[in-house]
């Protein structure tokens, strides 16, 4: 484009305070998901300034723009239907702005559940040099001799409802368990996806586990600013930074460390944008079969993200599972192969990070189940389930919304041994595929997680533990078999055999199907378009980036 044609751009950039000589430098877009209402994102305002400093120091020209950053925890009972759709809206917003201004490279500042995967999808779509930085971990609450973090507050709801703790204790937990800014100090979806970025090689090691308030976070931010300018000058593409080998390394690391079931949805969606068209639920399951579980964290164990950091963090867990990984993959942020980056990173805390030869579990942290109740599959985090519940058979108690099961739990009407079936909460049915996080945590707080299972076409949180089977596909709204379950039907769940069966014969199911009509929940605002366009959860619930 001629200089005359560029005059309009130059004049407007001048008006924003940039000098003509700045416009000759690599243009670095800083996508800042800052908000003052999300503790995982509030620190990003200060970190953004440090990234800017690094960009300027390395000879680049930084410019910042924002995207939404909803907090899953805050949205639980307020607007959870909108959170998964926001993943794709965030991706689209970032991609649109970046293409409109034609940045040479991008830094993505993000921390939480849907924002990290949304911006990974944007980076994949843009295919320009990109780096990520997260805010760091929330400080844990030291409650006497007990350390508590966010999922303990959810489980306290059940304890308070069942009378196991008094109101004063419950109030103290509400005020203190979420102790500071930073990403909740558990291995929920937020930290699972943040650690996924570390294992991909697109952000500094330790950026997820380091406490948000550490001075090292500021140094990390400056380093990221400098490094993105170097990558911009090389012209490397995101698809070269993140190859199939990097993706497989990151996914296997999630499975070796007890990650969130939501990571299954996000990994599938990200893979779709990356063009890995053969990578489906079966392929993810096959990859996880290659790695043992060497660590688990809250809520699946007593250890939090600070414990993880002190035990060696992501490098230590990647070092343990290195025999299963693509060890020669070149990691662009560090400009070195993985085998060199983790050399010597052996954890001294074997209670936190177990040895590859002496793992906690074999074959990954998830069980992907199939059967006549879920022909296209469903997922449970096996490492968060008591072994006594690996096999469970019980009568169904059916609910057509999350609100209905919450009322049932709040009224203390749950019978031990049953299977709670929560349907019409899938991507289309919800619409928006809400988390059944609070009902699942209430089961634990009420002491029912050793006798009651929950099955849903909705999602569960990374903060969930217990026999909670989610992502049942096809969903009820599409006429999946979960729509045909009736109270009293026997359901068998077997995590060892990866089976989930509705013990009703095909003739009876055919009769029920003939009389079936979908329950249609309200779809306010953007959810109408989402319901029309969203794909199956078995493919990552793609919406804006749906290919079929």
Short mmCIF file of C-alpha atoms in Angstrom, two decimals:
data_model
loop_
_atom_site.label_atom_id
_atom_site.label_comp_id
_atom_site.label_asym_id
_atom_site.label_seq_id
_atom_site.Cartn_x
_atom_site.Cartn_y
_atom_site.Cartn_z
CA UNK A 1 0.00 0.00 0.00
CA UNK A 2 1.36 3.45 -0.89
CA UNK A 3 2.32 6.00 1.74
CA UNK A 4 -0.56 8.19 0.53
CA UNK A 5 -3.01 5.39 1.12
CA UNK A 6 -1.52 4.85 4.57
CA UNK A 7 -2.01 8.49 5.51
CA UNK A 8 -5.34 7.84 7.17
CA UNK A 9 -3.86 5.08 9.33
CA UNK A 10 -0.83 7.23 10.19
CA UNK A 11 -2.94 10.23 11.11
CA UNK A 12 -5.20 8.25 13.43
CA UNK A 13 -2.21 6.52 15.07
CA UNK A 14 -0.65 9.94 15.60
CA UNK A 15 -3.86 11.01 17.29
CA UNK A 16 -3.50 8.04 19.66
CA UNK A 17 -0.03 9.30 20.64
CA UNK A 18 2.20 7.13 18.45
CA UNK A 19 5.09 8.72 16.55
CA UNK A 20 5.78 8.08 12.88
CA UNK A 21 8.99 6.24 13.73
CA UNK A 22 7.01 3.94 16.08
CA UNK A 23 4.94 2.81 13.10
CA UNK A 24 8.04 1.31 11.49
CA UNK A 25 8.50 -1.07 14.45
CA UNK A 26 6.89 -4.52 14.79
CA UNK A 27 3.26 -3.93 15.75
CA UNK A 28 2.37 -5.99 18.83
CA UNK A 29 -1.26 -6.37 19.85
CA UNK A 30 -1.73 -7.01 23.56
CA UNK A 31 -5.07 -8.73 24.10
CA UNK A 32 -5.84 -7.90 27.71
CA UNK A 33 -8.74 -9.74 29.38
CA UNK A 34 -8.53 -7.45 32.41
CA UNK A 35 -11.62 -6.90 34.53
CA UNK A 36 -11.93 -5.69 38.10
CA UNK A 37 -14.74 -8.17 38.89
CA UNK A 38 -12.79 -11.38 38.26
CA UNK A 39 -9.98 -12.13 40.74
CA UNK A 40 -8.15 -14.21 38.16
CA UNK A 41 -8.03 -11.25 35.77
CA UNK A 42 -7.74 -8.21 38.04
CA UNK A 43 -3.90 -8.45 38.15
CA UNK A 44 -3.69 -8.23 34.36
CA UNK A 45 -3.86 -4.41 34.35
CA UNK A 46 -0.46 -4.17 36.05
CA UNK A 47 1.02 -7.07 34.09
CA UNK A 48 -0.02 -5.42 30.84
CA UNK A 49 2.10 -2.38 31.66
CA UNK A 50 5.12 -4.61 32.20
CA UNK A 51 4.49 -6.38 28.88
CA UNK A 52 4.34 -2.96 27.21
CA UNK A 53 7.69 -2.06 28.76
CA UNK A 54 9.21 -5.25 27.41
CA UNK A 55 7.84 -4.62 23.92
CA UNK A 56 9.18 -1.05 23.84
CA UNK A 57 12.55 -2.16 25.22
CA UNK A 58 12.90 -4.77 22.46
CA UNK A 59 12.07 -2.30 19.70
CA UNK A 60 8.40 -3.07 19.17
CA UNK A 61 5.26 -0.94 19.22
CA UNK A 62 2.66 -2.24 21.72
CA UNK A 63 -1.04 -1.49 21.60
CA UNK A 64 -3.66 -2.93 23.93
CA UNK A 65 -7.27 -3.96 23.45
CA UNK A 66 -9.71 -5.89 25.60
CA UNK A 67 -12.04 -8.87 25.48
CA UNK A 68 -14.69 -10.07 27.97
CA UNK A 69 -13.61 -12.25 30.90
CA UNK A 70 -16.55 -13.85 32.74
CA UNK A 71 -15.82 -15.71 35.98
CA UNK A 72 -17.37 -19.19 35.97
CA UNK A 73 -17.65 -19.18 39.74
CA UNK A 74 -19.59 -15.92 39.84
CA UNK A 75 -21.79 -17.04 36.95
CA UNK A 76 -22.77 -20.36 38.59
CA UNK A 77 -26.28 -19.37 39.66
CA UNK A 78 -26.52 -16.05 37.83
CA UNK A 79 -25.68 -16.47 34.16
CA UNK A 80 -23.81 -19.74 33.61
CA UNK A 81 -25.65 -20.34 30.34
CA UNK A 82 -23.63 -17.55 28.75
CA UNK A 83 -20.16 -18.66 29.79
CA UNK A 84 -19.39 -21.41 27.28
CA UNK A 85 -20.82 -19.33 24.40
CA UNK A 86 -18.47 -16.55 25.55
CA UNK A 87 -15.49 -18.79 24.73
CA UNK A 88 -16.25 -18.50 21.03
CA UNK A 89 -17.33 -14.86 21.29
CA UNK A 90 -14.00 -14.02 22.96
CA UNK A 91 -12.15 -15.86 20.21
CA UNK A 92 -14.10 -14.04 17.52
CA UNK A 93 -13.66 -10.63 19.15
CA UNK A 94 -9.88 -11.07 19.47
CA UNK A 95 -9.53 -12.40 15.93
CA UNK A 96 -11.67 -9.63 14.46
CA UNK A 97 -9.73 -6.83 16.15
CA UNK A 98 -6.37 -8.37 15.30
CA UNK A 99 -7.28 -8.77 11.64
CA UNK A 100 -8.76 -5.26 11.45
CA UNK A 101 -5.53 -3.69 12.74
CA UNK A 102 -3.23 -6.26 11.10
CA UNK A 103 -0.84 -6.77 14.02
CA UNK A 104 2.47 -8.47 13.36
CA UNK A 105 2.25 -10.54 16.55
CA UNK A 106 0.13 -10.84 19.69
CA UNK A 107 0.39 -11.31 23.44
CA UNK A 108 -2.68 -12.77 25.13
CA UNK A 109 -3.18 -11.90 28.81
CA UNK A 110 -5.75 -14.28 30.29
CA UNK A 111 -6.29 -16.64 33.20
CA UNK A 112 -9.70 -18.22 33.55
CA UNK A 113 -11.88 -21.05 32.33
CA UNK A 114 -13.25 -19.91 28.97
CA UNK A 115 -10.88 -17.04 28.29
CA UNK A 116 -7.68 -19.08 27.90
CA UNK A 117 -9.21 -21.58 25.44
CA UNK A 118 -11.05 -18.81 23.61
CA UNK A 119 -7.83 -16.91 23.04
CA UNK A 120 -6.00 -20.11 22.05
CA UNK A 121 -8.66 -20.53 19.38
CA UNK A 122 -8.11 -16.93 18.27
CA UNK A 123 -4.34 -17.47 18.08
CA UNK A 124 -4.90 -20.59 15.98
CA UNK A 125 -7.26 -18.76 13.62
CA UNK A 126 -4.87 -15.81 13.20
CA UNK A 127 -1.76 -17.99 12.77
CA UNK A 128 0.62 -15.16 13.68
CA UNK A 129 3.39 -15.19 16.32
CA UNK A 130 1.69 -15.36 19.71
CA UNK A 131 2.55 -15.72 23.39
CA UNK A 132 0.39 -16.06 26.49
CA UNK A 133 0.72 -14.91 30.09
CA UNK A 134 -1.57 -15.67 33.00
CA UNK A 135 -2.04 -13.75 36.23
CA UNK A 136 -0.68 -16.44 38.56
CA UNK A 137 -2.27 -18.35 41.40
CA UNK A 138 -4.53 -17.15 44.21
CA UNK A 139 -3.05 -17.43 47.68
CA UNK A 140 -4.50 -20.30 49.73
CA UNK A 141 -6.43 -19.63 52.96
CA UNK A 142 -4.58 -20.93 56.01
CA UNK A 143 -7.36 -21.84 58.41
CA UNK A 144 -5.47 -22.94 61.50
CA UNK A 145 -3.82 -26.22 60.62
CA UNK A 146 -5.98 -26.60 57.50
CA UNK A 147 -5.36 -25.00 54.12
CA UNK A 148 -8.53 -24.25 52.13
CA UNK A 149 -9.10 -23.09 48.55
CA UNK A 150 -12.09 -22.38 46.30
CA UNK A 151 -13.64 -25.88 45.94
CA UNK A 152 -13.79 -26.13 49.74
CA UNK A 153 -16.28 -23.25 49.67
CA UNK A 154 -18.52 -25.10 47.20
CA UNK A 155 -18.43 -28.24 49.30
CA UNK A 156 -19.20 -26.15 52.38
CA UNK A 157 -22.57 -25.31 50.81
CA UNK A 158 -23.51 -28.98 51.15
CA UNK A 159 -22.05 -29.19 54.65
CA UNK A 160 -24.07 -26.17 55.75
CA UNK A 161 -27.25 -27.45 54.06
CA UNK A 162 -26.95 -30.81 55.85
CA UNK A 163 -26.12 -29.18 59.21
CA UNK A 164 -22.50 -30.36 59.39
CA UNK A 165 -21.18 -26.82 59.91
CA UNK A 166 -22.83 -23.82 61.58
CA UNK A 167 -23.58 -20.41 60.08
CA UNK A 168 -20.61 -18.67 61.70
CA UNK A 169 -18.23 -21.18 60.14
CA UNK A 170 -19.97 -20.92 56.79
CA UNK A 171 -19.77 -17.10 56.87
CA UNK A 172 -16.08 -17.25 57.73
CA UNK A 173 -15.47 -19.53 54.77
CA UNK A 174 -17.33 -17.18 52.42
CA UNK A 175 -15.19 -14.24 53.51
CA UNK A 176 -11.80 -15.96 53.46
CA UNK A 177 -11.52 -19.10 51.33
CA UNK A 178 -11.13 -17.10 48.09
CA UNK A 179 -8.22 -15.36 49.75
CA UNK A 180 -6.73 -13.00 47.15
CA UNK A 181 -6.59 -12.12 43.50
CA UNK A 182 -5.16 -14.67 41.11
CA UNK A 183 -6.50 -17.87 39.59
CA UNK A 184 -8.27 -20.09 42.14
CA UNK A 185 -5.59 -22.24 43.79
CA UNK A 186 -6.92 -25.58 42.56
CA UNK A 187 -6.57 -27.67 39.42
CA UNK A 188 -9.83 -26.46 37.99
CA UNK A 189 -10.43 -25.56 34.37
CA UNK A 190 -8.63 -22.22 34.68
CA UNK A 191 -5.35 -23.68 35.90
CA UNK A 192 -5.72 -26.77 33.71
CA UNK A 193 -5.85 -24.56 30.61
CA UNK A 194 -3.14 -22.22 31.90
CA UNK A 195 -0.85 -25.19 32.48
CA UNK A 196 -1.87 -26.45 29.02
CA UNK A 197 -0.33 -23.23 27.63
CA UNK A 198 2.89 -23.86 29.53
CA UNK A 199 3.04 -27.40 28.18
CA UNK A 200 2.36 -26.07 24.65
CA UNK A 201 5.40 -23.83 24.99
CA UNK A 202 3.63 -20.51 24.39
CA UNK A 203 4.23 -18.96 27.81
CA UNK A 204 6.88 -19.01 30.54
CA UNK A 205 7.18 -22.05 32.75
CA UNK A 206 5.83 -21.42 36.28
CA UNK A 207 3.50 -18.67 35.06
CA UNK A 208 0.43 -20.62 36.25
CA UNK A 209 1.68 -21.85 39.62
CA UNK A 210 3.56 -18.74 40.71
CA UNK A 211 1.46 -16.66 43.18
CA UNK A 212 -0.07 -13.61 41.51
CA UNK A 213 1.69 -11.20 43.89
CA UNK A 214 5.22 -12.50 43.26
CA UNK A 215 7.70 -10.00 41.83
CA UNK A 216 8.67 -12.71 39.35
CA UNK A 217 5.31 -12.17 37.61
CA UNK A 218 6.40 -8.65 36.62
CA UNK A 219 9.71 -10.00 35.36
CA UNK A 220 7.85 -12.69 33.40
CA UNK A 221 5.67 -10.01 31.81
CA UNK A 222 8.66 -7.96 30.67
CA UNK A 223 10.29 -11.10 29.30
CA UNK A 224 7.13 -11.95 27.34
CA UNK A 225 7.10 -8.44 25.86
CA UNK A 226 10.69 -8.77 24.72
CA UNK A 227 10.27 -12.31 23.42
CA UNK A 228 7.22 -11.54 21.28
CA UNK A 229 9.16 -8.85 19.42
CA UNK A 230 11.89 -11.37 18.67
CA UNK A 231 9.31 -13.85 17.38
CA UNK A 232 7.64 -11.13 15.28
CA UNK A 233 10.96 -10.40 13.60
CA UNK A 234 11.40 -14.07 12.66
CA UNK A 235 7.93 -14.27 11.11
CA UNK A 236 7.24 -17.62 12.76
CA UNK A 237 3.59 -18.66 12.55
CA UNK A 238 1.50 -19.95 15.45
CA UNK A 239 1.08 -23.23 13.58
CA UNK A 240 4.88 -23.55 13.65
CA UNK A 241 5.07 -22.63 17.32
CA UNK A 242 2.35 -25.17 18.14
CA UNK A 243 2.66 -28.33 16.09
CA UNK A 244 0.76 -31.58 16.53
CA UNK A 245 3.62 -32.76 18.76
CA UNK A 246 3.21 -29.75 21.06
CA UNK A 247 -0.55 -30.30 21.23
CA UNK A 248 -0.10 -33.96 22.14
CA UNK A 249 2.48 -33.09 24.79
CA UNK A 250 0.13 -30.54 26.36
CA UNK A 251 -2.85 -32.91 26.31
CA UNK A 252 -0.90 -35.81 27.80
CA UNK A 253 0.35 -33.49 30.52
CA UNK A 254 -3.25 -32.52 31.40
CA UNK A 255 -4.10 -36.22 31.67
CA UNK A 256 -1.03 -36.98 33.78
CA UNK A 257 -1.86 -34.28 36.32
CA UNK A 258 -5.59 -34.81 36.90
CA UNK A 259 -6.93 -31.94 34.80
CA UNK A 260 -10.49 -30.67 34.46
CA UNK A 261 -13.03 -32.52 32.32
CA UNK A 262 -13.72 -29.17 30.65
CA UNK A 263 -10.27 -29.47 29.10
CA UNK A 264 -11.71 -32.23 26.90
CA UNK A 265 -14.20 -29.78 25.36
CA UNK A 266 -11.62 -27.03 24.93
CA UNK A 267 -8.91 -29.29 23.53
CA UNK A 268 -11.33 -30.60 20.91
CA UNK A 269 -12.43 -27.07 19.96
CA UNK A 270 -8.82 -25.80 19.78
CA UNK A 271 -7.79 -28.83 17.71
CA UNK A 272 -10.62 -28.06 15.30
CA UNK A 273 -9.34 -24.52 14.68
CA UNK A 274 -5.77 -25.83 14.36
CA UNK A 275 -6.97 -28.13 11.59
CA UNK A 276 -6.43 -31.44 13.38
CA UNK A 277 -9.57 -32.88 11.82
CA UNK A 278 -8.80 -36.46 12.84
CA UNK A 279 -8.50 -35.55 16.51
CA UNK A 280 -11.73 -36.61 18.19
CA UNK A 281 -12.78 -37.91 21.61
CA UNK A 282 -11.41 -41.37 20.82
CA UNK A 283 -8.07 -39.88 19.79
CA UNK A 284 -7.80 -37.87 23.01
CA UNK A 285 -8.63 -41.00 24.97
CA UNK A 286 -5.94 -42.96 23.13
CA UNK A 287 -3.35 -40.28 23.92
CA UNK A 288 -4.17 -40.33 27.61
CA UNK A 289 -3.71 -44.09 27.68
CA UNK A 290 -0.01 -43.40 27.07
CA UNK A 291 0.62 -41.55 30.32
CA UNK A 292 0.35 -42.42 34.00
CA UNK A 293 -1.06 -39.96 36.53
CA UNK A 294 1.86 -38.57 38.52
CA UNK A 295 0.09 -35.75 40.39
CA UNK A 296 -3.37 -34.59 41.42
CA UNK A 297 -4.41 -31.35 43.08
CA UNK A 298 -7.42 -29.79 44.76
CA UNK A 299 -10.18 -30.92 44.74
CA UNK A 300 -8.88 -34.41 43.91
CA UNK A 301 -6.15 -34.27 46.57
CA UNK A 302 -5.13 -32.06 49.48
CA UNK A 303 -2.51 -30.17 47.47
CA UNK A 304 -3.07 -26.73 45.92
CA UNK A 305 -1.24 -24.73 43.24
CA UNK A 306 1.24 -23.30 45.74
CA UNK A 307 2.18 -26.86 46.69
CA UNK A 308 2.57 -27.65 42.99
CA UNK A 309 4.86 -24.65 42.51
CA UNK A 310 7.05 -25.58 45.47
CA UNK A 311 7.27 -29.17 44.23
CA UNK A 312 8.71 -28.04 40.89
CA UNK A 313 5.68 -27.02 38.83
CA UNK A 314 5.04 -27.96 35.23
CA UNK A 315 8.67 -28.66 34.38
CA UNK A 316 8.84 -31.28 37.13
CA UNK A 317 5.68 -33.09 36.00
CA UNK A 318 6.75 -32.92 32.35
CA UNK A 319 10.14 -34.31 33.35
CA UNK A 320 8.42 -37.29 34.99
CA UNK A 321 6.33 -38.17 31.94
CA UNK A 322 9.04 -37.28 29.40
CA UNK A 323 9.29 -40.90 28.17
CA UNK A 324 5.73 -40.56 26.82
CA UNK A 325 6.21 -37.08 25.29
CA UNK A 326 7.71 -35.74 22.08
CA UNK A 327 10.91 -34.76 23.86
CA UNK A 328 12.59 -33.18 20.83
CA UNK A 329 9.78 -30.67 20.20
CA UNK A 330 11.23 -27.14 20.01
CA UNK A 331 9.53 -24.75 22.48
CA UNK A 332 9.33 -21.32 20.89
CA UNK A 333 9.09 -19.19 24.02
CA UNK A 334 12.27 -20.74 25.39
CA UNK A 335 13.96 -21.43 22.02
CA UNK A 336 15.03 -24.88 23.19
CA UNK A 337 13.78 -28.47 22.89
CA UNK A 338 11.64 -29.87 25.68
CA UNK A 339 14.25 -32.43 26.74
CA UNK A 340 16.72 -29.63 27.53
CA UNK A 341 14.15 -27.45 29.29
CA UNK A 342 13.18 -30.13 31.82
CA UNK A 343 16.62 -31.65 32.30
CA UNK A 344 17.39 -31.88 36.00
CA UNK A 345 13.86 -30.84 37.05
CA UNK A 346 13.28 -33.82 39.34
CA UNK A 347 10.90 -33.04 42.19
CA UNK A 348 12.01 -33.68 45.74
CA UNK A 349 8.35 -33.78 46.85
CA UNK A 350 7.33 -37.32 45.98
CA UNK A 351 4.15 -36.91 47.98
CA UNK A 352 3.10 -34.20 45.48
CA UNK A 353 4.71 -35.33 42.22
CA UNK A 354 5.10 -39.07 41.97
CA UNK A 355 7.70 -40.90 39.94
CA UNK A 356 6.88 -42.14 36.44
CA UNK A 357 7.69 -45.66 37.62
CA UNK A 358 5.41 -45.39 40.66
CA UNK A 359 2.35 -43.42 39.48
CA UNK A 360 -0.91 -42.79 41.28
CA UNK A 361 -2.95 -44.23 38.38
CA UNK A 362 -2.24 -45.79 35.02
CA UNK A 363 -3.63 -44.58 31.68
CA UNK A 364 -4.54 -40.98 32.39
CA UNK A 365 -7.02 -39.24 34.66
CA UNK A 366 -10.24 -39.52 32.63
CA UNK A 367 -12.61 -42.33 31.83
CA UNK A 368 -14.33 -41.88 28.49
CA UNK A 369 -17.49 -43.98 28.70
CA UNK A 370 -19.68 -45.37 25.93
CA UNK A 371 -22.92 -47.32 25.96
CA UNK A 372 -26.57 -47.09 25.04
CA UNK A 373 -26.96 -44.03 27.30
CA UNK A 374 -24.10 -42.20 25.57
CA UNK A 375 -23.46 -43.59 22.07
CA UNK A 376 -21.13 -40.68 21.24
CA UNK A 377 -19.42 -40.82 24.63
CA UNK A 378 -19.27 -39.04 27.97
CA UNK A 379 -16.49 -38.17 30.40
CA UNK A 380 -15.70 -38.50 34.11
CA UNK A 381 -12.54 -37.53 35.98
CA UNK A 382 -11.63 -40.94 37.33
CA UNK A 383 -8.94 -39.57 39.63
CA UNK A 384 -11.57 -37.59 41.53
CA UNK A 385 -13.77 -40.63 42.21
CA UNK A 386 -13.54 -42.92 45.24
CA UNK A 387 -12.49 -46.37 44.03
CA UNK A 388 -15.56 -47.85 45.70
CA UNK A 389 -17.64 -45.91 43.15
CA UNK A 390 -15.72 -47.01 40.04
CA UNK A 391 -18.60 -49.42 39.51
CA UNK A 392 -22.07 -48.24 40.46
CA UNK A 393 -25.58 -49.39 39.64
CA UNK A 394 -28.67 -47.58 40.83
CA UNK A 395 -32.15 -46.28 40.02
CA UNK A 396 -32.44 -43.04 38.07
CA UNK A 397 -33.91 -39.90 39.59
CA UNK A 398 -34.54 -37.60 36.64
CA UNK A 399 -34.41 -33.79 36.44
CA UNK A 400 -34.91 -31.56 33.42
CA UNK A 401 -32.83 -28.64 34.71
CA UNK A 402 -30.10 -27.76 37.18
CA UNK A 403 -32.61 -25.80 39.28
CA UNK A 404 -34.68 -28.95 39.81
CA UNK A 405 -31.76 -30.99 41.12
CA UNK A 406 -30.63 -28.11 43.34
CA UNK A 407 -34.09 -27.99 44.98
CA UNK A 408 -33.94 -31.76 45.48
CA UNK A 409 -30.53 -31.49 47.16
CA UNK A 410 -31.46 -28.46 49.25
CA UNK A 411 -34.49 -30.32 50.60
CA UNK A 412 -32.27 -33.27 51.64
CA UNK A 413 -34.34 -35.69 49.57
CA UNK A 414 -31.49 -37.65 47.97
CA UNK A 415 -31.60 -41.41 48.53
CA UNK A 416 -28.22 -43.15 48.81
CA UNK A 417 -27.55 -45.53 45.94
CA UNK A 418 -29.42 -43.59 43.25
CA UNK A 419 -28.20 -41.98 40.02
CA UNK A 420 -29.20 -38.33 39.60
CA UNK A 421 -29.84 -37.67 35.88
CA UNK A 422 -29.77 -33.98 34.92
CA UNK A 423 -30.68 -33.42 31.27
CA UNK A 424 -31.56 -30.64 28.83
CA UNK A 425 -28.42 -28.84 30.03
CA UNK A 426 -26.32 -29.60 26.92
CA UNK A 427 -25.04 -26.97 24.47
CA UNK A 428 -28.44 -26.69 22.74
CA UNK A 429 -30.70 -27.83 25.54
CA UNK A 430 -29.51 -25.43 28.25
CA UNK A 431 -28.80 -23.66 26.03
CA UNK A 432 -25.18 -22.97 26.90
CA UNK A 433 -24.17 -26.22 28.65
CA UNK A 434 -24.10 -25.10 32.26
CA UNK A 435 -21.80 -26.64 34.86
CA UNK A 436 -23.40 -28.83 37.49
CA UNK A 437 -20.62 -27.67 39.78
CA UNK A 438 -22.65 -26.66 42.82
CA UNK A 439 -24.91 -29.76 42.82
CA UNK A 440 -21.82 -31.96 42.54
CA UNK A 441 -20.05 -30.14 45.37
CA UNK A 442 -23.17 -30.34 47.53
CA UNK A 443 -23.14 -34.13 47.13
CA UNK A 444 -19.61 -34.18 48.52
CA UNK A 445 -20.44 -31.78 51.34
CA UNK A 446 -23.44 -33.95 52.27
CA UNK A 447 -21.27 -37.07 52.27
CA UNK A 448 -23.20 -38.65 49.38
CA UNK A 449 -20.36 -38.90 46.85
CA UNK A 450 -19.60 -42.44 48.03
CA UNK A 451 -23.12 -43.68 47.31
CA UNK A 452 -24.73 -41.41 44.68
CA UNK A 453 -23.69 -40.79 41.06
CA UNK A 454 -24.68 -37.88 38.84
CA UNK A 455 -25.06 -38.08 35.05
CA UNK A 456 -25.70 -35.08 32.80
CA UNK A 457 -25.49 -33.79 29.24
CA UNK A 458 -24.18 -30.60 30.86
CA UNK A 459 -20.69 -30.02 32.20
CA UNK A 460 -18.89 -30.28 35.49
CA UNK A 461 -16.26 -27.96 36.88
CA UNK A 462 -12.59 -28.61 37.36
CA UNK A 463 -13.53 -28.06 40.99
CA UNK A 464 -15.71 -31.18 40.87
CA UNK A 465 -14.92 -34.51 42.45
CA UNK A 466 -17.02 -37.59 42.92
CA UNK A 467 -18.80 -39.93 40.45
CA UNK A 468 -19.99 -37.14 38.15
CA UNK A 469 -20.41 -38.15 34.52
CA UNK A 470 -20.76 -35.24 32.10
CA UNK A 471 -20.88 -34.41 28.39
CA UNK A 472 -23.37 -37.21 27.65
CA UNK A 473 -23.75 -37.18 23.87
CA UNK A 474 -26.02 -36.95 21.95
CA UNK A 475 -27.66 -34.49 24.32
CA UNK A 476 -31.32 -34.69 25.35
CA UNK A 477 -32.35 -31.73 23.17
CA UNK A 478 -31.17 -33.65 20.10
CA UNK A 479 -33.09 -36.73 21.16
CA UNK A 480 -30.18 -38.56 22.72
CA UNK A 481 -31.04 -41.61 24.87
CA UNK A 482 -30.65 -39.52 28.05
CA UNK A 483 -33.95 -37.85 27.02
CA UNK A 484 -35.72 -41.22 27.35
CA UNK A 485 -34.67 -42.08 30.92
CA UNK A 486 -37.51 -42.39 33.44
CA UNK A 487 -37.48 -42.42 37.23
CA UNK A 488 -36.58 -45.84 38.53
CA UNK A 489 -34.71 -47.04 35.42
CA UNK A 490 -31.53 -48.82 36.43
CA UNK A 491 -28.28 -47.28 35.22
CA UNK A 492 -24.92 -49.05 35.39
CA UNK A 493 -21.67 -47.09 35.36
CA UNK A 494 -18.35 -48.92 35.10
CA UNK A 495 -15.19 -46.81 35.01
CA UNK A 496 -12.98 -49.88 34.70
CA UNK A 497 -14.72 -51.10 31.53
CA UNK A 498 -15.53 -47.55 30.32
CA UNK A 499 -19.24 -48.38 30.03
CA UNK A 500 -22.47 -46.59 30.85
CA UNK A 501 -25.70 -48.51 30.27
CA UNK A 502 -29.39 -47.78 30.67
CA UNK A 503 -30.95 -51.13 31.57
CA UNK A 504 -34.06 -50.69 29.44
CA UNK A 505 -34.69 -52.87 26.39
CA UNK A 506 -34.68 -51.42 22.89
CA UNK A 507 -38.38 -52.05 22.32
CA UNK A 508 -39.32 -49.94 25.36
CA UNK A 509 -36.89 -47.20 24.33
CA UNK A 510 -38.47 -47.17 20.87
CA UNK A 511 -41.93 -46.72 22.44
CA UNK A 512 -40.66 -43.84 24.56
CA UNK A 513 -38.98 -42.21 21.58
CA UNK A 514 -42.20 -42.24 19.60
CA UNK A 515 -43.87 -40.19 22.34
CA UNK A 516 -40.88 -37.89 23.01
CA UNK A 517 -40.82 -34.13 22.53
CA UNK A 518 -37.89 -31.95 23.67
CA UNK A 519 -38.06 -29.73 26.72
CA UNK A 520 -37.37 -26.22 25.45
CA UNK A 521 -35.66 -23.95 27.95
CA UNK A 522 -35.73 -20.21 27.32
CA UNK A 523 -32.92 -18.92 25.06
CA UNK A 524 -32.57 -15.19 25.84
CA UNK A 525 -30.47 -12.85 23.72
CA UNK A 526 -27.45 -14.36 22.00
CA UNK A 527 -28.39 -17.86 23.17
CA UNK A 528 -30.95 -18.12 20.37
CA UNK A 529 -28.15 -17.87 17.80
CA UNK A 530 -25.98 -20.16 19.90
CA UNK A 531 -28.65 -22.87 20.01
CA UNK A 532 -29.02 -22.70 16.22
CA UNK A 533 -25.32 -22.87 15.51
CA UNK A 534 -23.50 -24.84 18.21
CA UNK A 535 -22.11 -28.28 17.41
CA UNK A 536 -21.95 -31.45 19.46
CA UNK A 537 -19.96 -31.52 22.68
CA UNK A 538 -18.31 -34.66 21.33
CA UNK A 539 -16.54 -32.26 18.94
CA UNK A 540 -15.86 -29.55 21.51
CA UNK A 541 -19.17 -27.67 21.17
CA UNK A 542 -17.83 -25.44 18.37
CA UNK A 543 -19.95 -22.44 17.44
CA UNK A 544 -18.23 -19.60 15.56
CA UNK A 545 -15.53 -22.01 14.37
CA UNK A 546 -17.84 -24.89 13.53
CA UNK A 547 -16.84 -26.69 10.32
CA UNK A 548 -19.62 -29.21 9.72
#
